[in-house]
């Protein structure tokens, strides 16, 4: 009996191993374990076994049955895994087909540059404030130490509405407005549009953006100005950027300076961006003129300050290698899409 | 300002450096060098040659064969120049030898970067070794060398040959004065003293630690006294603080010597004759404009300085007639005006070739007055642009004496003794207390008082040890206070040598203003919705109103006008953002960009009164515009609502189609109302307006505008978590037959007001107009969802609310479809 059982089990396992699909497996199950199955038939022969041998017999048959069932289960799983695998194989896609984009819009290069500058100065504790674009001549000039008749009034070709009101030619009037409020210390930047009567060409625009900076406190020094702008330049143009301070003149600062940064394209060796000079001029700055502090109600014996003004377009043009300023104000989608 | 380096070296004889070193160091001490030009660039193997003979070329009518002595040898040169005729000889000419270089071609076109190499060769079979040069080939022009022929070889003047003792074989570069570097400076307006060669030379000497030598001016004049010839009366000494006059008799015109011509030419000034050249030379050297009058035309031999009268007019020496008023200072003789002070002389007293006696004027005029007068007269001259910076009155005397000395030196005439000097109030040096601690305090440095004093000495500032004051000579008109001295100290101590520190002291919070935060979110939402950031101009053409079909009487036409615009196209400050947006969209459309979405975030300018007596309101507008695929009215509406959601505007938004918006399609527009207040508008652009912006017929353009100042008070970042519903919702669908004129918005108003707390949400799921629907009606279907936070709703509760809603809908004439 045992031999027969071993033989049947062996046959069943062999057939299971050969089964190619679930139907074939089912056939094996029916043939051996079904109601009329061969192993089931052996079980049925229990009644012919002597009662004392029945437990041992039952155990042997059950073991055989269990062995076949386990093999069936295992084979079934293997087959369904294989089927799944094949289904997935059939679902292969060409991953190089075009993406479905949300078509998010693009920032303007000037705004991107401005956001960057704001980020840097906010990190250094500066508040971002704004002032009017149509301004009193008094704020644009007089309070900045540019009295009536001063040649600087001609240097900045100003658009006038009337004798008293003009389109601001610089963001510096915001300095005067903030100082007049009298809340000290001051650490602020004021970005915004300014206007000058320059005809439109590759390097000029009658309207452009400036960012004004102002710090007023006790013991503010020229070295603080230098350190602040060093940090700014390194953040904006990269950690290896060097700055060069050159004496200059602005009526509302004394001493005044223009600041060059080492060319961030060539690192200072000289290239077409820096016109072979290795340096690129980016801003004007200086210590707030004591007369300006006094005019704005701040005691120049107690307080000092520094101020700077950056041309945003210039930074955007240089940073993004844009060769014509007109592109900034045309708003060609193909241009904007690149930012 | 352009000045040859050789002229600087006249006053700083020890100066020895390359042009590059000079530029770099001058820039770092504050005299910014914009660039420099080597005049002998690409001039190689260039010598003076003497033409020994000129013969006919056997095979060419237009060519001649010359034998030219070039010093060590005689070379044969073939030329086609028209001014070296057959049979002539003895001319001294610049010759480039075989293998040498010249700067350009004889046509005077743009100079090639590397110049032109000249090699020996044959011209129509005849050997030619080198080339005789025209002034254009040497990189210059007829303007700088007025003696050069219009066409042909440059021939050295007899006088120059004598003055320079030229011999064949000498350097032609030197003989032409091209052994020089022209330096271009950017002089800041505060440094009037540096609009003069001696001012720059003084800075150069201080920069390089070299000796500075002023020109030596000796006393001039014959035994006569100028006071016997001329009287000067200044009526307005405030506008003319000083007036110096001297006279020269027996004028003898001649070309200036080469040394003077070279200085002028290399400064960009055309040499004319000795008299004109002297005044130009002194102008460059001392920065003092001078004027010369013909003494014989001065009526009464008297000069009166006084203002014109309103309504006067005057013909300046350029032939133009200028209108005057009582603020314009004039130079008059005994009868009439002869010049506009500090701006230009008159036609009636100008120097002609027949002049015998000349009056030199070196005066000092009020800078502001000159500036305003020049503006009024519409005449800005070299002189006025210098005077308006405010000159040192003490320089006038030095300059006029220098001019007279040059007159004697050049044999230009006989200088009359003495000087008329009307100078009632002498300009004295300014004294500034020396406070080294405060200077270091401002700079953040530790510079010793001794070093500071050394620096002052280098730039000719005096020091009073007794009072500890710095004495500022009158030529430095820019130094008044401690901060000014601090800059002088730092310029020569070195801007680049100071430390970098960061401000210490009370900490401050870095932040954006609330408005700027909202702006940033608005920009982000616009970009997420596919719109790109456009930047447009704040000014535009008044034609925009016509293009936008804005009626004559509209408030929008009350725009602020710029008094001096770049042109009509940029003459008014915009009162609406539509024109700028449509202009940008139109540019894209005409460049065939298919699907364009732009947004602009900028101000419109709303005057409170016109003409402007106070600052206008500047209202920032978020303007969205677009055309192309996948964009319609509801795309724009979607962006508006997304934005409202993200800036906490959770109140009721209404869309009112009745607003007066002539630039929009009459059936596709709406005012956007938030809690009953208009905060913006949107619509499809009117086809006529589209046509005005060059869109083809049928192109649909959409614009939405949000008035940011109206939004900001309604924004909020307060959020309160509501809990996620635990109890199930009950859904009810309603299908309606709605009269066509009833808006979906009206249905939603009913749902919102009558649905009460239980109505959680509603959604339009079907809208149909067509044959199957009763005429004059549309079919509308909504799905409603009811829910309570604390219980499962019973059918009775939901039915109650539904009844209220249905009653409300019936009142609008809506029939329920079963």
Coordinates of N, CA and C in Angstrom, one line a residue, chain A residues 102-108 110-111 115 118 121-122 124-136 148-155 158-162 165 167 177 184-185 187 193 195-200 205-207 209 215 217-228 230-231 244-249 253-258 277 281 287 289-290 300-301 304 306 328-334 336-337, chain B residues 24 27-30 32 34 186 188-190 368 371-372 375 380 388-389 438 441-445 481 483-484 486-487 490-491 495-506 508-513 515-516 519-520 523 526-539 560-566 570 573-574 584 587-588 591 593 595-603 605 612-616 618 620:
Chain A
X102 N 2.3 70.9 -16.8 CA 1.3 71.8 -16.3 C 1.4 73.1 -17.0
X103 N 2.5 73.3 -17.8 CA 2.7 74.6 -18.5 C 2.7 75.8 -17.5
X104 N 3.5 75.7 -16.5 CA 3.7 76.8 -15.5 C 4.3 78.0 -16.2
X105 N 3.9 79.1 -15.9 CA 4.5 80.3 -16.5 C 5.9 80.6 -16.0
X106 N 6.5 81.6 -16.6 CA 7.9 81.9 -16.3 C 8.0 83.3 -15.7
X107 N 9.0 83.4 -14.8 CA 9.3 84.7 -14.2 C 10.0 85.6 -15.1
X108 N 9.9 86.9 -14.9 CA 10.7 87.9 -15.7 C 12.1 87.9 -15.1
X110 N 14.2 90.2 -14.6 CA 14.4 91.3 -13.7 C 13.8 90.9 -12.3
X111 N 12.6 90.3 -12.4 CA 12.0 89.9 -11.1 C 12.7 88.8 -10.4
X115 N 14.1 89.2 -6.8 CA 13.8 88.2 -5.7 C 15.1 87.8 -5.0
X118 N 16.5 90.6 -2.9 CA 15.7 90.7 -1.7 C 16.0 89.6 -0.7
X121 N 19.2 90.4 1.2 CA 19.2 91.5 2.2 C 18.2 91.2 3.3
X122 N 17.1 90.5 3.0 CA 16.2 90.1 4.1 C 17.0 89.2 5.1
X124 N 20.0 89.5 5.9 CA 20.9 90.3 6.7 C 20.1 91.3 7.5
X125 N 18.7 91.1 7.6 CA 17.9 91.9 8.5 C 17.4 93.2 7.9
X126 N 17.3 93.2 6.6 CA 16.7 94.4 5.9 C 15.3 94.3 5.7
X127 N 14.5 95.4 5.8 CA 13.1 95.4 5.5 C 13.0 95.9 4.0
X128 N 12.1 95.3 3.3 CA 11.8 95.7 1.9 C 10.7 96.7 1.9
X129 N 10.9 97.9 1.5 CA 9.9 99.0 1.5 C 9.7 99.6 0.1
X130 N 8.7 100.3 -0.1 CA 8.5 101.0 -1.4 C 8.2 102.5 -1.3
X131 N 8.3 103.2 -2.3 CA 8.0 104.6 -2.3 C 7.3 104.9 -3.7
X132 N 6.7 106.2 -3.7 CA 6.0 106.5 -5.0 C 6.9 106.7 -6.2
X133 N 6.4 106.4 -7.3 CA 7.1 106.5 -8.6 C 7.0 107.9 -9.1
X134 N 5.8 108.5 -8.9 CA 5.6 109.9 -9.2 C 5.9 110.7 -7.9
X135 N 6.9 111.5 -7.9 CA 7.5 112.0 -6.7 C 7.7 113.5 -6.7
X136 N 7.7 114.1 -5.5 CA 8.0 115.5 -5.4 C 9.5 115.8 -5.8
X148 N 18.2 123.3 -6.0 CA 17.9 124.0 -7.3 C 19.1 124.5 -8.0
X149 N 19.3 124.2 -9.2 CA 20.5 124.7 -9.9 C 21.7 123.8 -9.9
X150 N 21.6 122.8 -9.1 CA 22.8 121.9 -9.0 C 22.9 121.1 -10.3
X151 N 24.2 121.0 -10.8 CA 24.4 120.3 -12.1 C 23.8 118.9 -12.1
X152 N 23.8 118.2 -11.0 CA 23.3 116.9 -11.0 C 21.8 116.8 -11.4
X153 N 21.1 117.9 -11.3 CA 19.7 117.9 -11.8 C 19.7 117.7 -13.3
X154 N 20.7 118.1 -14.0 CA 20.8 117.9 -15.4 C 21.3 116.6 -15.8
X155 N 22.2 116.1 -14.9 CA 22.9 114.8 -15.3 C 21.9 113.7 -15.4
X158 N 15.7 114.1 -16.3 CA 14.5 113.8 -15.5 C 13.2 114.1 -16.3
X159 N 12.2 113.2 -16.2 CA 10.9 113.6 -16.8 C 10.1 114.4 -15.7
X160 N 9.6 115.5 -16.2 CA 8.8 116.3 -15.2 C 7.3 116.3 -15.6
X161 N 6.5 116.4 -14.5 CA 5.1 116.6 -14.7 C 4.9 118.1 -14.6
X162 N 5.4 118.7 -13.6 CA 5.4 120.2 -13.5 C 6.7 120.6 -12.7
X165 N 6.6 118.3 -9.4 CA 6.3 116.9 -9.4 C 7.0 116.3 -10.6
X167 N 8.8 112.3 -12.4 CA 8.9 110.9 -12.3 C 10.3 110.6 -11.7
X177 N 12.4 109.5 2.6 CA 11.1 109.3 3.2 C 11.2 108.4 4.5
X184 N 14.6 104.6 14.2 CA 16.0 104.1 14.1 C 16.2 102.8 14.9
X185 N 17.1 102.0 14.6 CA 17.9 102.0 13.4 C 17.2 101.7 12.2
X187 N 17.4 99.7 8.5 CA 18.1 98.8 7.6 C 17.0 98.4 6.5
X193 N 10.7 101.1 -9.8 CA 10.9 101.7 -11.1 C 11.4 103.1 -11.0
X195 N 12.8 106.5 -13.7 CA 12.6 107.0 -15.1 C 13.7 108.0 -15.5
X196 N 14.2 107.8 -16.6 CA 15.1 108.9 -17.2 C 14.9 109.0 -18.7
X197 N 15.1 110.2 -19.1 CA 14.8 110.5 -20.5 C 15.9 110.0 -21.4
X198 N 16.1 108.7 -21.5 CA 17.0 108.1 -22.4 C 16.2 107.4 -23.5
X199 N 16.6 107.6 -24.8 CA 15.9 106.9 -25.8 C 16.2 105.4 -25.7
X200 N 15.2 104.6 -26.2 CA 15.4 103.2 -26.1 C 16.4 102.6 -27.1
X205 N 17.0 102.5 -21.5 CA 15.6 102.4 -21.4 C 15.1 103.6 -20.6
X206 N 14.0 104.2 -21.0 CA 13.5 105.4 -20.3 C 12.9 105.0 -18.9
X207 N 12.8 103.7 -18.7 CA 12.2 103.2 -17.4 C 13.0 102.0 -17.1
X209 N 14.7 99.6 -13.3 CA 14.6 99.3 -11.9 C 15.9 99.6 -11.2
X215 N 21.2 102.0 5.5 CA 21.4 101.6 6.9 C 21.8 102.9 7.7
X217 N 22.5 104.0 11.8 CA 22.5 103.6 13.2 C 23.7 104.3 13.8
X218 N 23.9 104.1 15.1 CA 25.2 104.7 15.7 C 26.3 103.8 15.2
X219 N 27.5 104.4 14.9 CA 28.7 103.7 14.6 C 28.7 103.0 13.3
X220 N 27.9 103.4 12.4 CA 28.0 102.7 11.0 C 29.2 103.3 10.3
X221 N 30.0 102.4 9.7 CA 31.3 102.9 9.1 C 31.4 102.5 7.6
X222 N 32.3 103.1 7.0 CA 32.6 102.8 5.6 C 33.1 101.3 5.4
X223 N 33.7 100.8 6.5 CA 34.1 99.4 6.4 C 32.9 98.5 6.5
X224 N 31.9 99.0 7.2 CA 30.6 98.2 7.3 C 30.0 98.1 5.9
X225 N 30.0 99.3 5.2 CA 29.5 99.3 3.8 C 30.2 98.3 2.9
X226 N 31.5 98.4 3.1 CA 32.3 97.5 2.2 C 32.0 96.0 2.5
X227 N 32.0 95.7 3.8 CA 31.7 94.3 4.2 C 30.3 93.9 3.8
X228 N 29.3 94.7 3.9 CA 28.0 94.4 3.5 C 27.9 94.1 2.0
X230 N 30.4 93.3 0.0 CA 31.2 92.1 -0.2 C 30.3 90.9 -0.1
X231 N 29.5 90.8 1.0 CA 28.6 89.7 1.2 C 27.6 89.6 0.1
X244 N 35.7 95.6 -5.9 CA 36.7 96.7 -6.0 C 36.0 98.0 -5.7
X245 N 36.4 98.8 -4.8 CA 35.7 100.1 -4.5 C 36.6 101.2 -5.1
X246 N 35.9 102.0 -5.9 CA 36.6 103.1 -6.5 C 35.9 104.4 -6.0
X247 N 36.7 105.5 -5.8 CA 36.1 106.7 -5.4 C 35.2 107.3 -6.5
X248 N 34.1 107.9 -6.1 CA 33.2 108.4 -7.0 C 32.5 109.6 -6.4
X249 N 31.5 110.2 -7.0 CA 30.8 111.3 -6.4 C 29.3 111.1 -6.6
X253 N 26.0 111.2 -0.8 CA 26.9 110.4 0.0 C 28.3 111.1 0.0
X254 N 29.0 110.8 1.1 CA 30.3 111.3 1.2 C 31.0 110.6 2.4
X255 N 32.1 109.9 2.2 CA 32.7 109.5 0.9 C 31.7 108.7 0.0
X256 N 32.0 108.7 -1.3 CA 31.2 107.9 -2.2 C 32.1 106.9 -3.0
X257 N 31.5 105.9 -3.5 CA 32.2 104.9 -4.2 C 31.4 104.3 -5.3
X258 N 32.1 103.8 -6.3 CA 31.5 102.9 -7.3 C 32.1 101.5 -7.0
X277 N 38.3 93.9 -19.0 CA 38.8 94.6 -17.9 C 38.9 93.7 -16.6
X281 N 31.2 97.0 -13.3 CA 30.7 97.9 -12.4 C 29.2 97.5 -12.1
X287 N 28.8 106.8 2.2 CA 28.3 107.1 3.6 C 27.3 108.3 3.4
X289 N 25.5 111.5 3.4 CA 26.0 112.8 3.6 C 25.4 113.4 4.9
X290 N 26.3 113.9 5.8 CA 25.8 114.5 7.1 C 24.6 115.5 6.8
X300 N 23.4 114.2 12.8 CA 24.6 113.6 12.1 C 25.7 113.5 13.1
X301 N 25.6 114.1 14.2 CA 26.7 114.0 15.2 C 26.6 112.6 15.9
X304 N 25.4 107.7 11.9 CA 26.0 107.7 10.6 C 25.2 106.6 9.8
X306 N 25.0 104.3 5.8 CA 25.5 104.1 4.4 C 24.3 103.8 3.5
X328 N 14.0 93.0 -22.6 CA 13.3 92.9 -21.3 C 11.9 93.5 -21.3
X329 N 11.7 94.4 -22.2 CA 10.4 95.1 -22.2 C 9.5 94.8 -23.4
X330 N 10.0 93.9 -24.2 CA 9.1 93.4 -25.4 C 8.2 92.3 -24.9
X331 N 8.6 91.5 -24.0 CA 7.8 90.4 -23.5 C 7.4 89.4 -24.5
X332 N 8.4 89.0 -25.4 CA 8.2 87.9 -26.3 C 8.2 86.6 -25.5
X333 N 7.2 85.9 -25.7 CA 7.0 84.6 -24.9 C 8.3 83.7 -25.0
X334 N 8.9 83.7 -26.2 CA 10.0 82.9 -26.4 C 11.2 83.3 -25.6
X336 N 10.7 85.0 -22.5 CA 10.4 84.8 -21.1 C 10.5 83.3 -20.8
X337 N 10.2 82.5 -21.8 CA 10.2 81.0 -21.5 C 11.6 80.5 -21.1
Chain B
X24 N 44.9 102.5 -14.3 CA 44.4 101.8 -13.1 C 44.6 102.6 -11.8
X27 N 42.3 105.7 -11.6 CA 40.9 105.3 -11.3 C 40.7 105.0 -9.9
X28 N 41.7 104.4 -9.2 CA 41.6 104.0 -7.8 C 41.7 105.2 -6.9
X29 N 42.3 106.3 -7.4 CA 42.3 107.5 -6.5 C 41.2 108.5 -6.9
X30 N 40.3 108.0 -7.8 CA 39.1 108.8 -8.0 C 39.0 109.6 -9.3
X32 N 38.5 108.8 -12.7 CA 38.2 107.6 -13.4 C 38.6 107.7 -14.9
X34 N 38.2 106.2 -18.4 CA 37.3 105.4 -19.1 C 38.0 104.5 -20.1
X186 N 36.4 110.2 -16.9 CA 35.0 110.5 -16.5 C 35.2 111.4 -15.3
X188 N 33.8 113.7 -12.3 CA 32.5 113.9 -11.6 C 32.2 115.4 -11.5
X189 N 30.9 115.7 -11.4 CA 30.6 117.1 -11.5 C 31.1 118.0 -10.3
X190 N 31.5 117.3 -9.2 CA 32.0 118.1 -8.1 C 33.4 118.6 -8.3
X368 N 24.6 128.5 -11.4 CA 23.2 128.2 -11.5 C 22.5 129.1 -12.6
X371 N 23.4 128.0 -16.0 CA 22.7 126.8 -16.4 C 21.3 127.1 -16.8
X372 N 20.6 128.0 -16.0 CA 19.2 128.3 -16.4 C 19.2 129.1 -17.6
X375 N 19.6 127.0 -20.7 CA 18.3 126.3 -20.9 C 17.3 127.2 -21.6
X380 N 23.4 125.3 -25.2 CA 24.4 124.8 -24.2 C 25.7 124.6 -24.9
X388 N 28.6 126.3 -15.6 CA 27.5 125.9 -14.7 C 27.9 125.0 -13.5
X389 N 29.1 124.5 -13.6 CA 29.6 123.7 -12.4 C 30.1 124.6 -11.3
X438 N 37.0 111.6 14.3 CA 35.7 111.5 13.6 C 35.9 110.9 12.2
X441 N 36.3 107.4 12.7 CA 35.0 106.9 13.1 C 34.0 106.7 12.0
X442 N 34.1 107.6 11.0 CA 33.2 107.4 9.9 C 33.7 106.3 8.9
X443 N 35.0 106.3 8.8 CA 35.6 105.3 7.9 C 35.7 103.9 8.4
X444 N 35.8 103.8 9.8 CA 36.0 102.5 10.4 C 37.5 102.1 10.3
X445 N 38.3 103.1 10.3 CA 39.8 102.9 10.1 C 40.6 103.4 11.3
X481 N 33.3 119.9 4.6 CA 33.0 119.3 6.0 C 33.9 118.1 6.2
X483 N 33.2 115.0 6.4 CA 33.0 113.8 5.6 C 33.8 114.0 4.2
X484 N 33.9 115.3 3.8 CA 34.7 115.6 2.6 C 36.1 115.3 2.8
X486 N 37.3 113.2 4.9 CA 37.4 111.7 5.1 C 37.6 111.1 3.7
X487 N 36.8 111.6 2.7 CA 37.0 111.0 1.4 C 38.4 111.3 0.8
X490 N 40.7 108.9 2.4 CA 40.5 107.5 1.9 C 41.0 107.3 0.5
X491 N 40.8 108.3 -0.3 CA 41.2 108.2 -1.7 C 42.7 107.8 -1.8
X495 N 40.9 103.1 -1.1 CA 39.6 102.5 -0.8 C 39.7 101.0 -0.7
X496 N 40.7 100.4 -1.4 CA 40.7 98.9 -1.4 C 41.5 98.4 -0.3
X497 N 42.1 99.2 0.5 CA 42.9 98.7 1.6 C 42.2 98.6 2.9
X498 N 41.0 99.2 3.0 CA 40.2 99.1 4.3 C 39.6 97.7 4.5
X499 N 39.3 97.4 5.7 CA 38.7 96.1 6.1 C 37.3 96.0 5.6
X500 N 36.8 94.8 5.6 CA 35.4 94.5 5.5 C 34.8 94.1 6.8
X501 N 33.8 94.9 7.3 CA 33.2 94.5 8.5 C 31.7 94.5 8.3
X502 N 30.9 94.0 9.2 CA 29.4 94.1 9.1 C 28.9 94.9 10.2
X503 N 27.8 95.7 10.0 CA 27.3 96.5 11.0 C 26.9 95.7 12.2
X504 N 27.3 96.3 13.4 CA 26.8 95.6 14.7 C 25.7 96.5 15.2
X505 N 25.2 96.2 16.4 CA 24.2 97.0 17.0 C 22.9 96.3 17.0
X506 N 21.8 97.0 17.3 CA 20.5 96.4 17.5 C 20.1 95.6 16.3
X508 N 17.7 93.8 13.6 CA 16.5 94.2 12.9 C 15.9 93.0 12.2
X509 N 14.6 93.0 12.0 CA 14.0 91.8 11.3 C 13.9 92.1 9.8
X510 N 14.4 91.2 9.1 CA 14.3 91.3 7.7 C 13.0 90.8 7.2
X511 N 12.3 91.6 6.4 CA 11.0 91.1 5.9 C 10.5 91.9 4.7
X512 N 9.5 91.3 4.1 CA 8.8 91.9 3.0 C 7.6 92.6 3.7
X513 N 7.2 93.8 3.1 CA 6.0 94.4 3.7 C 4.8 93.4 3.3
X515 N 2.1 94.0 1.8 CA 1.7 94.2 0.4 C 2.6 93.4 -0.5
X516 N 3.9 93.4 -0.2 CA 4.8 92.7 -1.1 C 4.6 91.2 -1.0
X519 N 1.7 90.5 -3.2 CA 2.2 90.5 -4.6 C 2.9 89.2 -5.0
X520 N 3.7 88.8 -4.1 CA 4.5 87.6 -4.4 C 3.6 86.4 -4.6
X523 N 1.9 86.7 -7.9 CA 2.7 86.3 -9.1 C 2.9 84.8 -9.2
X526 N -0.3 83.3 -10.7 CA -0.4 83.6 -12.1 C 0.6 82.7 -12.9
X527 N 1.8 82.5 -12.3 CA 2.7 81.6 -13.0 C 2.3 80.2 -13.0
X528 N 1.7 79.7 -11.8 CA 1.2 78.3 -11.8 C 0.1 78.1 -12.8
X529 N -0.6 79.2 -13.0 CA -1.7 79.1 -14.0 C -1.2 79.2 -15.5
X530 N 0.1 79.3 -15.6 CA 0.6 79.3 -17.0 C 0.9 80.7 -17.6
X531 N 0.8 81.8 -16.7 CA 1.1 83.1 -17.3 C 2.5 83.5 -16.9
X532 N 3.2 84.1 -17.9 CA 4.6 84.5 -17.7 C 4.6 86.0 -17.4
X533 N 5.6 86.4 -16.6 CA 5.7 87.8 -16.1 C 6.2 88.7 -17.2
X534 N 5.4 89.7 -17.6 CA 5.8 90.7 -18.6 C 6.1 92.0 -17.8
X535 N 7.0 92.8 -18.3 CA 7.2 94.1 -17.7 C 7.0 95.1 -18.8
X536 N 6.2 96.1 -18.5 CA 5.8 97.1 -19.5 C 6.1 98.5 -19.0
X537 N 6.0 99.5 -19.9 CA 6.3 100.9 -19.5 C 5.1 101.5 -18.8
X538 N 5.4 102.4 -17.9 CA 4.4 103.2 -17.2 C 3.8 104.3 -18.0
X539 N 4.5 104.7 -19.0 CA 3.9 105.8 -19.8 C 3.5 105.2 -21.2
X560 N -2.2 111.8 -16.3 CA -1.1 112.8 -16.0 C -0.2 112.9 -17.2
X561 N 0.1 114.1 -17.6 CA 0.9 114.3 -18.8 C 2.3 114.7 -18.4
X562 N 3.3 114.0 -19.1 CA 4.7 114.4 -18.9 C 5.0 115.6 -19.7
X563 N 5.7 116.6 -19.0 CA 5.9 117.9 -19.7 C 7.0 117.8 -20.7
X564 N 8.0 116.9 -20.5 CA 9.1 116.7 -21.5 C 9.2 115.2 -21.9
X565 N 8.2 114.7 -22.5 CA 8.3 113.2 -22.8 C 9.3 112.9 -23.9
X566 N 9.6 111.6 -24.0 CA 10.5 111.2 -25.1 C 9.8 111.3 -26.5
X570 N 5.1 108.2 -25.5 CA 5.5 108.0 -24.1 C 5.1 109.2 -23.3
X573 N 0.9 109.1 -18.4 CA 1.1 108.0 -17.4 C -0.2 107.2 -17.5
X574 N -0.1 105.9 -17.6 CA -1.2 105.1 -17.9 C -2.3 105.1 -16.8
X584 N 1.8 94.0 -25.7 CA 2.7 92.9 -25.5 C 2.1 91.6 -26.2
X587 N 2.5 92.0 -30.0 CA 3.9 91.7 -30.5 C 4.1 90.2 -30.6
X588 N 3.6 89.5 -29.6 CA 3.7 88.0 -29.7 C 2.9 87.4 -30.8
X591 N 4.5 88.0 -34.1 CA 5.7 87.1 -34.2 C 5.3 85.7 -34.3
X593 N 3.8 83.7 -32.2 CA 3.9 82.8 -31.1 C 2.5 82.3 -30.8
X595 N 0.5 80.2 -28.5 CA -0.3 80.2 -27.3 C 0.4 81.1 -26.3
X596 N -0.1 82.3 -26.0 CA 0.6 83.2 -25.2 C -0.3 83.6 -24.0
X597 N 0.4 83.5 -22.8 CA -0.3 83.9 -21.6 C 0.7 84.8 -20.8
X598 N 0.4 86.1 -20.6 CA 1.3 87.0 -19.9 C 0.5 87.6 -18.7
X599 N 1.3 88.0 -17.7 CA 0.8 88.8 -16.6 C 1.7 90.0 -16.3
X600 N 1.1 91.1 -15.9 CA 1.9 92.2 -15.6 C 1.5 92.7 -14.2
X601 N 2.4 93.1 -13.4 CA 2.1 93.6 -12.0 C 2.7 95.0 -11.9
X602 N 1.9 96.0 -12.2 CA 2.5 97.3 -12.2 C 1.4 98.4 -11.9
X603 N 1.8 99.6 -11.7 CA 0.9 100.6 -11.3 C 0.1 101.3 -12.5
X605 N -1.8 105.2 -12.7 CA -1.6 106.5 -12.0 C -2.9 107.3 -12.1
X612 N -1.8 118.4 -11.7 CA -1.4 117.8 -10.5 C -0.9 118.8 -9.5
X613 N -1.5 118.8 -8.3 CA -1.1 119.6 -7.2 C -0.6 118.8 -6.0
X614 N -1.0 117.5 -6.1 CA -0.4 116.6 -5.1 C -0.1 115.2 -5.8
X615 N 0.6 114.4 -5.1 CA 1.0 113.1 -5.7 C -0.3 112.3 -6.1
X616 N -0.3 111.7 -7.2 CA -1.4 110.9 -7.6 C -1.5 109.6 -6.8
X618 N -1.1 105.8 -6.8 CA -0.5 104.7 -7.7 C -1.2 103.4 -7.3
X620 N -1.6 99.5 -7.9 CA -1.0 98.3 -8.6 C -2.1 97.4 -9.1

